[in-house]
PDB file of C-alpha atoms in Angstrom:
ATOM      1  CA  MET E   1      -4.221   3.820  27.703  1.00 88.00           C
ATOM      2  CA  ASP E   2      -0.416   4.143  27.778  1.00 92.00           C
ATOM      3  CA  SER E   3       1.175   7.550  27.881  1.00 95.00           C
ATOM      4  CA  ILE E   4       4.023   8.664  25.617  1.00 97.00           C
ATOM      5  CA  ASN E   5       7.157  10.172  27.113  1.00 97.00           C
ATOM      6  CA  ILE E   6      10.069  11.019  24.844  1.00 98.00           C
ATOM      7  CA  GLU E   7      13.115  12.931  25.980  1.00 98.00           C
ATOM      8  CA  GLY E   8      14.138  15.864  23.809  1.00 97.00           C
ATOM      9  CA  THR E   9      17.269  15.994  21.651  1.00 96.00           C
ATOM     10  CA  PRO E  10      18.899  18.993  19.915  1.00 93.00           C
ATOM     11  CA  LYS E  11      16.665  18.205  16.908  1.00 95.00           C
ATOM     12  CA  THR E  12      13.497  16.720  18.391  1.00 97.00           C
ATOM     13  CA  PRO E  13      11.191  17.975  21.138  1.00 98.00           C
ATOM     14  CA  THR E  14      10.363  16.575  24.563  1.00 98.00           C
ATOM     15  CA  ILE E  15       7.029  14.783  24.324  1.00 98.00           C
ATOM     16  CA  SER E  16       4.641  14.064  27.139  1.00 98.00           C
ATOM     17  CA  PHE E  17       1.222  12.740  26.126  1.00 98.00           C
ATOM     18  CA  ASP E  18      -0.714  11.614  29.214  1.00 97.00           C
ATOM     19  CA  ALA E  19      -4.163  10.138  28.652  1.00 95.00           C
ATOM     20  CA  ALA E  20      -5.008   9.921  32.373  1.00 94.00           C
ATOM     21  CA  SER E  21      -4.462  13.611  33.123  1.00 95.00           C
ATOM     22  CA  GLY E  22      -5.399  14.819  29.630  1.00 95.00           C
ATOM     23  CA  ILE E  23      -2.187  16.853  29.413  1.00 97.00           C
ATOM     24  CA  ILE E  24      -0.357  16.896  26.103  1.00 97.00           C
ATOM     25  CA  GLU E  25       2.986  18.642  25.852  1.00 98.00           C
ATOM     26  CA  ILE E  26       5.488  19.336  23.057  1.00 98.00           C
ATOM     27  CA  LYS E  27       8.518  21.332  24.169  1.00 98.00           C
ATOM     28  CA  GLY E  28      11.939  22.296  22.820  1.00 97.00           C
ATOM     29  CA  ARG E  29      13.246  22.145  19.261  1.00 97.00           C
ATOM     30  CA  SER E  30      11.612  20.357  16.375  1.00 97.00           C
ATOM     31  CA  ILE E  31      14.019  20.471  13.446  1.00 96.00           C
ATOM     32  CA  PRO E  32      14.529  16.869  12.240  1.00 95.00           C
ATOM     33  CA  GLU E  33      15.203  16.270   8.546  1.00 91.00           C
ATOM     34  CA  ASN E  34      12.321  13.796   8.469  1.00 90.00           C
ATOM     35  CA  SER E  35       9.522  14.954  10.732  1.00 93.00           C
ATOM     36  CA  ILE E  36       6.891  12.456   9.560  1.00 92.00           C
ATOM     37  CA  GLU E  37       8.888   9.617  11.121  1.00 94.00           C
ATOM     38  CA  PHE E  38       8.945  11.421  14.471  1.00 96.00           C
ATOM     39  CA  TYR E  39       5.322  12.614  14.532  1.00 97.00           C
ATOM     40  CA  LYS E  40       3.537   9.546  13.078  1.00 96.00           C
ATOM     41  CA  PRO E  41       3.324   7.664  16.442  1.00 97.00           C
ATOM     42  CA  LEU E  42       2.047  10.832  18.136  1.00 97.00           C
ATOM     43  CA  VAL E  43      -0.695  11.367  15.576  1.00 96.00           C
ATOM     44  CA  ASP E  44      -1.676   7.667  15.838  1.00 96.00           C
ATOM     45  CA  TRP E  45      -1.826   7.967  19.650  1.00 97.00           C
ATOM     46  CA  LEU E  46      -4.167  10.961  19.371  1.00 96.00           C
ATOM     47  CA  ASP E  47      -6.459   8.925  17.124  1.00 93.00           C
ATOM     48  CA  LYS E  48      -6.879   6.348  19.892  1.00 93.00           C
ATOM     49  CA  PHE E  49      -7.047   9.016  22.594  1.00 94.00           C
ATOM     50  CA  SER E  50      -9.998  10.662  20.854  1.00 91.00           C
ATOM     51  CA  ASP E  51     -12.142   7.615  21.701  1.00 89.00           C
ATOM     52  CA  VAL E  52     -11.487   7.832  25.447  1.00 90.00           C
ATOM     53  CA  ALA E  53     -10.826  11.502  26.215  1.00 90.00           C
ATOM     54  CA  THR E  54     -13.170  13.259  28.615  1.00 88.00           C
ATOM     55  CA  GLY E  55     -13.182  16.529  30.525  1.00 91.00           C
ATOM     56  CA  VAL E  56     -10.575  19.101  29.599  1.00 94.00           C
ATOM     57  CA  VAL E  57      -7.578  18.295  27.395  1.00 95.00           C
ATOM     58  CA  ASN E  58      -4.779  20.780  28.035  1.00 96.00           C
ATOM     59  CA  VAL E  59      -2.263  21.085  25.232  1.00 98.00           C
ATOM     60  CA  ASN E  60       0.984  22.901  25.965  1.00 98.00           C
ATOM     61  CA  ILE E  61       3.158  23.786  22.992  1.00 98.00           C
ATOM     62  CA  GLN E  62       6.433  25.452  23.925  1.00 98.00           C
ATOM     63  CA  LEU E  63       8.781  25.414  20.977  1.00 97.00           C
ATOM     64  CA  GLU E  64      11.998  27.324  20.615  1.00 95.00           C
ATOM     65  CA  TYR E  65      12.445  26.405  16.954  1.00 96.00           C
ATOM     66  CA  PHE E  66      10.543  24.299  14.474  1.00 96.00           C
ATOM     67  CA  ASN E  67      11.308  23.678  10.809  1.00 96.00           C
ATOM     68  CA  THR E  68       8.803  23.690   7.977  1.00 94.00           C
ATOM     69  CA  SER E  69       8.844  19.906   7.774  1.00 91.00           C
ATOM     70  CA  SER E  70       7.605  19.853  11.407  1.00 95.00           C
ATOM     71  CA  SER E  71       5.066  22.601  10.825  1.00 94.00           C
ATOM     72  CA  LYS E  72       2.805  20.309   8.761  1.00 92.00           C
ATOM     73  CA  CYS E  73       3.119  17.535  11.340  1.00 94.00           C
ATOM     74  CA  ILE E  74       2.228  19.949  14.143  1.00 96.00           C
ATOM     75  CA  LEU E  75      -0.853  20.950  12.141  1.00 96.00           C
ATOM     76  CA  ASP E  76      -1.739  17.233  11.913  1.00 95.00           C
ATOM     77  CA  VAL E  77      -1.511  17.013  15.707  1.00 97.00           C
ATOM     78  CA  PHE E  78      -3.832  20.012  16.031  1.00 97.00           C
ATOM     79  CA  LYS E  79      -6.279  18.557  13.509  1.00 95.00           C
ATOM     80  CA  LYS E  80      -6.504  15.343  15.524  1.00 95.00           C
ATOM     81  CA  LEU E  81      -7.261  17.465  18.600  1.00 95.00           C
ATOM     82  CA  GLU E  82      -9.892  19.368  16.646  1.00 94.00           C
ATOM     83  CA  ASN E  83     -11.511  16.049  15.645  1.00 92.00           C
ATOM     84  CA  LEU E  84     -11.369  14.914  19.244  1.00 91.00           C
ATOM     85  CA  GLN E  85     -13.266  18.008  20.306  1.00 89.00           C
ATOM     86  CA  ASN E  86     -15.814  17.531  17.527  1.00 87.00           C
ATOM     87  CA  LYS E  87     -16.524  13.892  18.198  1.00 82.00           C
ATOM     88  CA  ASN E  88     -16.892  13.756  21.971  1.00 74.00           C
ATOM     89  CA  ARG E  89     -17.483  15.865  25.019  1.00 73.00           C
ATOM     90  CA  ALA E  90     -13.878  16.709  25.792  1.00 87.00           C
ATOM     91  CA  GLU E  91     -12.933  20.346  25.709  1.00 93.00           C
ATOM     92  CA  VAL E  92      -9.563  21.123  24.109  1.00 95.00           C
ATOM     93  CA  VAL E  93      -7.477  24.145  25.099  1.00 95.00           C
ATOM     94  CA  ILE E  94      -4.219  24.924  23.352  1.00 97.00           C
ATOM     95  CA  ASN E  95      -1.633  26.975  25.222  1.00 98.00           C
ATOM     96  CA  TRP E  96       0.912  28.317  22.731  1.00 98.00           C
ATOM     97  CA  TYR E  97       3.989  29.552  24.593  1.00 98.00           C
ATOM     98  CA  TYR E  98       6.404  32.057  23.087  1.00 97.00           C
ATOM     99  CA  GLU E  99       9.348  33.938  24.512  1.00 94.00           C
ATOM    100  CA  GLU E 100       8.967  37.621  25.187  1.00 91.00           C
ATOM    101  CA  ASP E 101       9.813  39.557  21.985  1.00 86.00           C
ATOM    102  CA  ASP E 102       9.694  36.426  19.821  1.00 92.00           C
ATOM    103  CA  GLU E 103       7.090  37.893  17.489  1.00 92.00           C
ATOM    104  CA  ASP E 104       7.793  35.227  14.871  1.00 94.00           C
ATOM    105  CA  MET E 105       6.799  32.429  17.281  1.00 96.00           C
ATOM    106  CA  LEU E 106       3.676  34.377  18.296  1.00 96.00           C
ATOM    107  CA  GLU E 107       2.821  34.835  14.612  1.00 95.00           C
ATOM    108  CA  ALA E 108       3.374  31.102  13.980  1.00 97.00           C
ATOM    109  CA  GLY E 109       0.816  30.369  16.709  1.00 97.00           C
ATOM    110  CA  GLU E 110      -1.610  32.832  15.186  1.00 96.00           C
ATOM    111  CA  ASP E 111      -1.172  31.153  11.790  1.00 96.00           C
ATOM    112  CA  TYR E 112      -2.346  27.857  13.322  1.00 97.00           C
ATOM    113  CA  GLN E 113      -5.113  29.591  15.244  1.00 96.00           C
ATOM    114  CA  SER E 114      -6.527  31.042  12.019  1.00 95.00           C
ATOM    115  CA  ILE E 115      -6.657  27.598  10.362  1.00 95.00           C
ATOM    116  CA  LEU E 116      -8.235  25.726  13.286  1.00 95.00           C
ATOM    117  CA  LYS E 117     -11.473  25.892  15.226  1.00 92.00           C
ATOM    118  CA  ILE E 118     -10.091  25.254  18.704  1.00 92.00           C
ATOM    119  CA  PRO E 119      -9.329  27.900  21.315  1.00 93.00           C
ATOM    120  CA  PHE E 120      -5.722  29.101  21.572  1.00 96.00           C
ATOM    121  CA  ASN E 121      -4.181  30.919  24.515  1.00 97.00           C
ATOM    122  CA  MET E 122      -1.077  32.849  23.553  1.00 97.00           C
ATOM    123  CA  VAL E 123       1.184  32.737  26.601  1.00 97.00           C
ATOM    124  CA  GLU E 124       4.213  34.994  26.802  1.00 96.00           C
ATOM    125  CA  ILE E 125       7.209  33.703  28.778  1.00 95.00           C
ATOM    126  CA  ALA E 126       9.508  36.303  30.320  1.00 89.00           C
ATOM    127  CA  GLU E 127      13.147  35.787  29.252  1.00 73.00           C
TER     128      GLU E 127
ATOM    129  CA  MET U   1      35.097  24.892 -20.278  1.00 48.00           C
ATOM    130  CA  GLU U   2      33.292  23.702 -17.146  1.00 59.00           C
ATOM    131  CA  ALA U   3      32.479  26.284 -14.484  1.00 71.00           C
ATOM    132  CA  ASN U   4      34.851  26.521 -11.524  1.00 86.00           C
ATOM    133  CA  ILE U   5      32.501  25.587  -8.676  1.00 89.00           C
ATOM    134  CA  HIS U   6      35.103  25.619  -5.910  1.00 88.00           C
ATOM    135  CA  GLY U   7      36.117  29.091  -7.085  1.00 90.00           C
ATOM    136  CA  LEU U   8      32.500  30.157  -6.756  1.00 91.00           C
ATOM    137  CA  TYR U   9      32.453  28.873  -3.159  1.00 93.00           C
ATOM    138  CA  GLU U  10      35.636  30.786  -2.377  1.00 92.00           C
ATOM    139  CA  LYS U  11      34.122  33.935  -3.832  1.00 93.00           C
ATOM    140  CA  PHE U  12      31.158  33.774  -1.416  1.00 93.00           C
ATOM    141  CA  ASN U  13      33.124  32.385   1.519  1.00 92.00           C
ATOM    142  CA  ALA U  14      35.237  35.500   2.006  1.00 92.00           C
ATOM    143  CA  GLY U  15      35.250  38.307   4.565  1.00 92.00           C
ATOM    144  CA  ASP U  16      33.827  37.898   8.064  1.00 93.00           C
ATOM    145  CA  VAL U  17      32.816  34.230   7.709  1.00 95.00           C
ATOM    146  CA  ILE U  18      30.629  33.040  10.617  1.00 95.00           C
ATOM    147  CA  VAL U  19      30.115  29.465   9.454  1.00 95.00           C
ATOM    148  CA  SER U  20      30.701  27.534   6.239  1.00 96.00           C
ATOM    149  CA  HIS U  21      30.633  24.073   4.733  1.00 94.00           C
ATOM    150  CA  GLU U  22      31.670  22.678   1.384  1.00 92.00           C
ATOM    151  CA  GLY U  23      31.108  19.058   0.295  1.00 89.00           C
ATOM    152  CA  ASP U  24      28.611  16.345   1.150  1.00 87.00           C
ATOM    153  CA  MET U  25      25.680  17.718   3.210  1.00 89.00           C
ATOM    154  CA  THR U  26      24.758  14.861   5.553  1.00 89.00           C
ATOM    155  CA  SER U  27      22.565  14.868   8.655  1.00 91.00           C
ATOM    156  CA  GLY U  28      25.708  14.964  10.818  1.00 92.00           C
ATOM    157  CA  THR U  29      27.139  17.851   8.792  1.00 91.00           C
ATOM    158  CA  ILE U  30      23.941  19.832   9.337  1.00 93.00           C
ATOM    159  CA  ASP U  31      24.143  19.204  13.109  1.00 94.00           C
ATOM    160  CA  ASN U  32      27.723  20.480  13.317  1.00 94.00           C
ATOM    161  CA  PHE U  33      26.988  23.405  11.039  1.00 95.00           C
ATOM    162  CA  LEU U  34      23.991  24.561  13.121  1.00 96.00           C
ATOM    163  CA  VAL U  35      25.802  24.182  16.459  1.00 96.00           C
ATOM    164  CA  LYS U  36      28.736  26.211  15.160  1.00 96.00           C
ATOM    165  CA  ALA U  37      26.453  28.897  13.724  1.00 96.00           C
ATOM    166  CA  GLU U  38      24.449  29.219  16.934  1.00 95.00           C
ATOM    167  CA  ASP U  39      27.537  29.286  19.182  1.00 95.00           C
ATOM    168  CA  SER U  40      29.177  31.980  17.057  1.00 95.00           C
ATOM    169  CA  LEU U  41      26.056  34.128  16.953  1.00 95.00           C
ATOM    170  CA  LEU U  42      25.390  33.805  20.698  1.00 94.00           C
ATOM    171  CA  SER U  43      28.986  34.638  21.633  1.00 95.00           C
ATOM    172  CA  SER U  44      28.978  37.624  19.276  1.00 93.00           C
ATOM    173  CA  GLY U  45      26.257  39.227  21.401  1.00 91.00           C
ATOM    174  CA  GLU U  46      23.949  39.560  18.391  1.00 93.00           C
ATOM    175  CA  ASN U  47      20.313  40.437  19.076  1.00 92.00           C
ATOM    176  CA  SER U  48      18.354  37.284  20.040  1.00 91.00           C
ATOM    177  CA  LYS U  49      15.486  38.046  17.665  1.00 92.00           C
ATOM    178  CA  LYS U  50      17.901  38.241  14.752  1.00 94.00           C
ATOM    179  CA  ILE U  51      19.695  35.056  15.848  1.00 95.00           C
ATOM    180  CA  LYS U  52      16.368  33.192  15.768  1.00 95.00           C
ATOM    181  CA  LYS U  53      15.586  34.413  12.249  1.00 96.00           C
ATOM    182  CA  ILE U  54      19.069  33.460  11.046  1.00 97.00           C
ATOM    183  CA  TYR U  55      18.913  30.045  12.725  1.00 96.00           C
ATOM    184  CA  ASN U  56      15.539  29.292  11.153  1.00 97.00           C
ATOM    185  CA  ILE U  57      16.846  30.216   7.715  1.00 97.00           C
ATOM    186  CA  LEU U  58      19.998  28.110   8.189  1.00 97.00           C
ATOM    187  CA  VAL U  59      17.873  25.093   9.190  1.00 97.00           C
ATOM    188  CA  GLU U  60      15.739  25.408   6.048  1.00 96.00           C
ATOM    189  CA  ALA U  61      18.698  26.164   3.768  1.00 96.00           C
ATOM    190  CA  THR U  62      20.807  23.206   4.912  1.00 95.00           C
ATOM    191  CA  GLN U  63      17.847  20.816   4.917  1.00 93.00           C
ATOM    192  CA  ASN U  64      16.973  21.932   1.389  1.00 91.00           C
ATOM    193  CA  LEU U  65      20.500  20.958   0.375  1.00 91.00           C
ATOM    194  CA  PHE U  66      20.182  17.646   2.239  1.00 90.00           C
ATOM    195  CA  HIS U  67      16.919  16.727   0.498  1.00 87.00           C
ATOM    196  CA  HIS U  68      17.427  18.213  -2.931  1.00 80.00           C
ATOM    197  CA  GLN U  69      21.109  18.060  -3.838  1.00 76.00           C
ATOM    198  CA  ALA U  70      21.392  16.411  -7.240  1.00 73.00           C
ATOM    199  CA  THR U  71      24.273  13.988  -7.551  1.00 77.00           C
ATOM    200  CA  PRO U  72      26.875  15.942  -9.492  1.00 78.00           C
ATOM    201  CA  PRO U  73      28.645  14.581 -12.550  1.00 75.00           C
ATOM    202  CA  GLY U  74      31.339  12.023 -11.696  1.00 74.00           C
ATOM    203  CA  THR U  75      33.935  14.118 -13.500  1.00 77.00           C
ATOM    204  CA  PHE U  76      33.237  16.942 -11.061  1.00 82.00           C
ATOM    205  CA  LEU U  77      33.678  14.734  -7.980  1.00 79.00           C
ATOM    206  CA  LYS U  78      36.954  13.469  -9.412  1.00 79.00           C
ATOM    207  CA  SER U  79      38.136  17.021 -10.092  1.00 79.00           C
ATOM    208  CA  ILE U  80      37.698  18.050  -6.445  1.00 79.00           C
ATOM    209  CA  GLY U  81      39.253  14.809  -5.150  1.00 75.00           C
ATOM    210  CA  ALA U  82      36.067  13.664  -3.339  1.00 74.00           C
ATOM    211  CA  ALA U  83      36.659  10.676  -1.040  1.00 73.00           C
ATOM    212  CA  ALA U  84      34.989   7.336  -1.771  1.00 69.00           C
ATOM    213  CA  GLY U  85      31.407   7.397  -0.501  1.00 71.00           C
ATOM    214  CA  GLU U  86      31.113  11.160  -0.840  1.00 74.00           C
ATOM    215  CA  ASP U  87      28.814  11.333  -3.796  1.00 77.00           C
ATOM    216  CA  ASN U  88      27.269  14.738  -3.243  1.00 85.00           C
ATOM    217  CA  TYR U  89      28.493  18.286  -3.311  1.00 89.00           C
ATOM    218  CA  SER U  90      26.928  21.493  -2.089  1.00 92.00           C
ATOM    219  CA  PHE U  91      27.994  24.460  -0.043  1.00 94.00           C
ATOM    220  CA  CYS U  92      26.521  26.775   2.535  1.00 95.00           C
ATOM    221  CA  THR U  93      28.245  29.800   3.969  1.00 95.00           C
ATOM    222  CA  MET U  94      27.241  32.717   6.142  1.00 96.00           C
ATOM    223  CA  VAL U  95      29.180  35.949   6.077  1.00 96.00           C
ATOM    224  CA  LYS U  96      28.599  39.040   8.188  1.00 94.00           C
ATOM    225  CA  GLU U  97      28.732  42.188   6.138  1.00 92.00           C
ATOM    226  CA  ASP U  98      28.893  45.884   6.977  1.00 90.00           C
ATOM    227  CA  GLY U  99      25.795  47.272   8.655  1.00 91.00           C
ATOM    228  CA  GLY U 100      25.103  44.029  10.542  1.00 91.00           C
ATOM    229  CA  ILE U 101      23.748  42.276   7.445  1.00 96.00           C
ATOM    230  CA  TYR U 102      24.132  38.491   7.319  1.00 97.00           C
ATOM    231  CA  ARG U 103      24.454  36.936   3.874  1.00 97.00           C
ATOM    232  CA  ILE U 104      23.640  33.232   3.684  1.00 97.00           C
ATOM    233  CA  THR U 105      24.688  31.631   0.401  1.00 97.00           C
ATOM    234  CA  THR U 106      24.009  28.059  -0.673  1.00 97.00           C
ATOM    235  CA  GLY U 107      25.131  26.263  -3.816  1.00 95.00           C
ATOM    236  CA  ASN U 108      24.096  22.920  -5.278  1.00 94.00           C
ATOM    237  CA  PHE U 109      23.807  21.098  -8.583  1.00 93.00           C
ATOM    238  CA  VAL U 110      20.399  20.939 -10.234  1.00 91.00           C
ATOM    239  CA  SER U 111      19.138  19.400 -13.465  1.00 90.00           C
ATOM    240  CA  ASN U 112      18.065  21.792 -16.215  1.00 91.00           C
ATOM    241  CA  ALA U 113      14.396  20.939 -15.593  1.00 90.00           C
ATOM    242  CA  THR U 114      14.703  21.639 -11.845  1.00 90.00           C
ATOM    243  CA  ALA U 115      16.527  24.888 -12.593  1.00 92.00           C
ATOM    244  CA  LYS U 116      13.606  26.094 -14.688  1.00 92.00           C
ATOM    245  CA  SER U 117      10.946  25.377 -12.033  1.00 91.00           C
ATOM    246  CA  LEU U 118      13.130  26.728  -9.212  1.00 92.00           C
ATOM    247  CA  LYS U 119      13.676  29.992 -11.062  1.00 94.00           C
ATOM    248  CA  GLU U 120       9.920  30.433 -11.543  1.00 93.00           C
ATOM    249  CA  ARG U 121       9.277  29.661  -7.879  1.00 93.00           C
ATOM    250  CA  ILE U 122      11.885  32.127  -6.622  1.00 95.00           C
ATOM    251  CA  GLU U 123      10.672  34.885  -8.929  1.00 95.00           C
ATOM    252  CA  GLN U 124       7.102  34.294  -7.763  1.00 95.00           C
ATOM    253  CA  LEU U 125       8.133  34.546  -4.097  1.00 95.00           C
ATOM    254  CA  ASN U 126      10.250  37.646  -4.790  1.00 97.00           C
ATOM    255  CA  SER U 127       7.163  39.359  -6.212  1.00 97.00           C
ATOM    256  CA  LEU U 128       5.077  38.833  -3.046  1.00 96.00           C
ATOM    257  CA  SER U 129       4.637  41.228  -0.124  1.00 96.00           C
ATOM    258  CA  HIS U 130       5.029  40.175   3.528  1.00 95.00           C
ATOM    259  CA  ASP U 131       1.257  39.704   3.859  1.00 95.00           C
ATOM    260  CA  GLU U 132       1.011  37.735   0.613  1.00 96.00           C
ATOM    261  CA  LEU U 133       3.813  35.431   1.800  1.00 95.00           C
ATOM    262  CA  LYS U 134       1.914  34.876   5.056  1.00 95.00           C
ATOM    263  CA  SER U 135      -1.254  33.958   3.140  1.00 94.00           C
ATOM    264  CA  LEU U 136       0.638  31.623   0.817  1.00 94.00           C
ATOM    265  CA  TYR U 137       2.340  29.969   3.800  1.00 94.00           C
ATOM    266  CA  LYS U 138      -1.010  29.213   5.398  1.00 94.00           C
ATOM    267  CA  ILE U 139      -2.459  27.811   2.162  1.00 92.00           C
ATOM    268  CA  VAL U 140       0.518  25.491   1.605  1.00 92.00           C
ATOM    269  CA  LEU U 141       0.644  24.550   5.311  1.00 92.00           C
ATOM    270  CA  ASN U 142      -2.973  23.425   5.152  1.00 91.00           C
ATOM    271  CA  ASN U 143      -2.905  21.585   1.807  1.00 84.00           C
ATOM    272  CA  ASP U 144      -2.243  18.115   3.281  1.00 68.00           C
ATOM    273  CA  GLU U 145       0.522  17.410   0.802  1.00 66.00           C
ATOM    274  CA  PHE U 146       4.061  16.361   1.423  1.00 59.00           C
ATOM    275  CA  THR U 147       6.614  16.477  -1.358  1.00 57.00           C
ATOM    276  CA  GLU U 148       8.274  13.225  -2.425  1.00 50.00           C
ATOM    277  CA  LYS U 149      11.307  14.132  -0.299  1.00 52.00           C
ATOM    278  CA  GLY U 150       9.151  14.493   2.835  1.00 49.00           C
ATOM    279  CA  GLY U 151       9.287  18.281   2.843  1.00 53.00           C
ATOM    280  CA  GLY U 152       6.210  20.384   3.084  1.00 52.00           C
ATOM    281  CA  GLY U 153       7.010  22.713   0.171  1.00 75.00           C
ATOM    282  CA  LEU U 154       7.247  25.497   2.735  1.00 92.00           C
ATOM    283  CA  GLY U 155      11.018  25.960   3.041  1.00 93.00           C
ATOM    284  CA  PHE U 156      11.437  28.772   0.524  1.00 95.00           C
ATOM    285  CA  ILE U 157       8.322  30.597   1.760  1.00 95.00           C
ATOM    286  CA  GLU U 158       9.586  30.401   5.343  1.00 96.00           C
ATOM    287  CA  MET U 159      13.031  31.702   4.333  1.00 97.00           C
ATOM    288  CA  ALA U 160      11.403  34.604   2.476  1.00 97.00           C
ATOM    289  CA  ARG U 161       9.239  35.464   5.486  1.00 96.00           C
ATOM    290  CA  LYS U 162      12.101  35.279   7.975  1.00 96.00           C
ATOM    291  CA  SER U 163      14.519  37.188   5.727  1.00 97.00           C
ATOM    292  CA  GLY U 164      12.190  40.015   4.787  1.00 95.00           C
ATOM    293  CA  ASN U 165      14.462  40.577   1.766  1.00 97.00           C
ATOM    294  CA  LYS U 166      14.268  39.369  -1.819  1.00 97.00           C
ATOM    295  CA  PHE U 167      16.232  36.237  -2.735  1.00 97.00           C
ATOM    296  CA  GLY U 168      19.351  36.644  -4.824  1.00 97.00           C
ATOM    297  CA  TYR U 169      20.001  33.748  -7.174  1.00 97.00           C
ATOM    298  CA  ASP U 170      22.030  32.511 -10.103  1.00 97.00           C
ATOM    299  CA  PHE U 171      22.068  29.393 -12.249  1.00 96.00           C
ATOM    300  CA  VAL U 172      25.601  28.847 -13.501  1.00 94.00           C
ATOM    301  CA  LYS U 173      25.871  26.495 -16.469  1.00 92.00           C
ATOM    302  CA  TYR U 174      28.062  23.526 -15.541  1.00 90.00           C
ATOM    303  CA  ASN U 175      27.549  21.372 -18.636  1.00 88.00           C
ATOM    304  CA  ASP U 176      24.708  20.463 -21.011  1.00 89.00           C
ATOM    305  CA  ASP U 177      22.778  18.587 -18.299  1.00 88.00           C
ATOM    306  CA  TYR U 178      23.535  20.434 -15.075  1.00 90.00           C
ATOM    307  CA  LYS U 179      23.408  23.908 -13.664  1.00 92.00           C
ATOM    308  CA  PHE U 180      24.914  25.037 -10.394  1.00 94.00           C
ATOM    309  CA  PHE U 181      22.252  26.841  -8.368  1.00 95.00           C
ATOM    310  CA  VAL U 182      23.365  29.665  -6.089  1.00 96.00           C
ATOM    311  CA  LEU U 183      20.866  31.129  -3.602  1.00 97.00           C
ATOM    312  CA  GLU U 184      21.475  34.197  -1.460  1.00 97.00           C
ATOM    313  CA  VAL U 185      19.327  35.035   1.566  1.00 98.00           C
ATOM    314  CA  LEU U 186      19.918  38.256   3.477  1.00 97.00           C
ATOM    315  CA  VAL U 187      19.030  39.033   7.077  1.00 96.00           C
ATOM    316  CA  SER U 188      19.335  42.731   7.859  1.00 93.00           C
TER     317      SER U 188
END
């Protein structure tokens, strides 16, 4: 299965979805005016990935900013990962990174955590 | 007599202006606006936590204008000498006030029907506590619906959460069909 690698821009995050290693990363800023357009291929990829994933799937989310249009798309990504965990033997771990003192980003991670049934690690990054 | 919209912009765009825009709010305009805002805030030595809150609010505020600006009456565009192809008008300005308070003001045309529903929505959000806003955010986040403009219906809730202050607002009558909507968001 092909991996997805997209370089970040000032409005869209760096994406690295690697089926072979089971590492899924979203990093940077996610503030496009139309997030659905950006996230649709990622959500579709996760659908296919859920049929082949095994072992541990490590998900690293390290966002500096995301807008509310992205927040629903990010939830869609998490829901696909939740389905993946439910339908096969892969174990999903979400690492939610936030900068030291960025309580809002920590709270945003906790908002997702409370909606989903997959384990979240809240990881503080020293500035 | 029709309301003086440019005069309204000038009224809010006075004092220690950090960033401002008046006219068509395009994707490129938003990019420039956000870069300028962030550069100014970073070079001012403002607290990074506060800069993040402000930046988040500016993203939502400008994207609201981008998605929801109603095309203003042609007579208005003529009166401000809008160039061909510029068929929208809104403004966004951020002013630093005494006590380190940032006042973000946006203005855009809305139909009378939109004005009515917007007013109800803002008053509802103004009546909620921090915890109630958090609960509402999570409900709307998880409702699987996107608005027709591709937004998640979360922009105002997010601005209220990040601001921690009540919205200020006004609907200025422009003519029988349109109102000019002014929204004020404070970060203290």
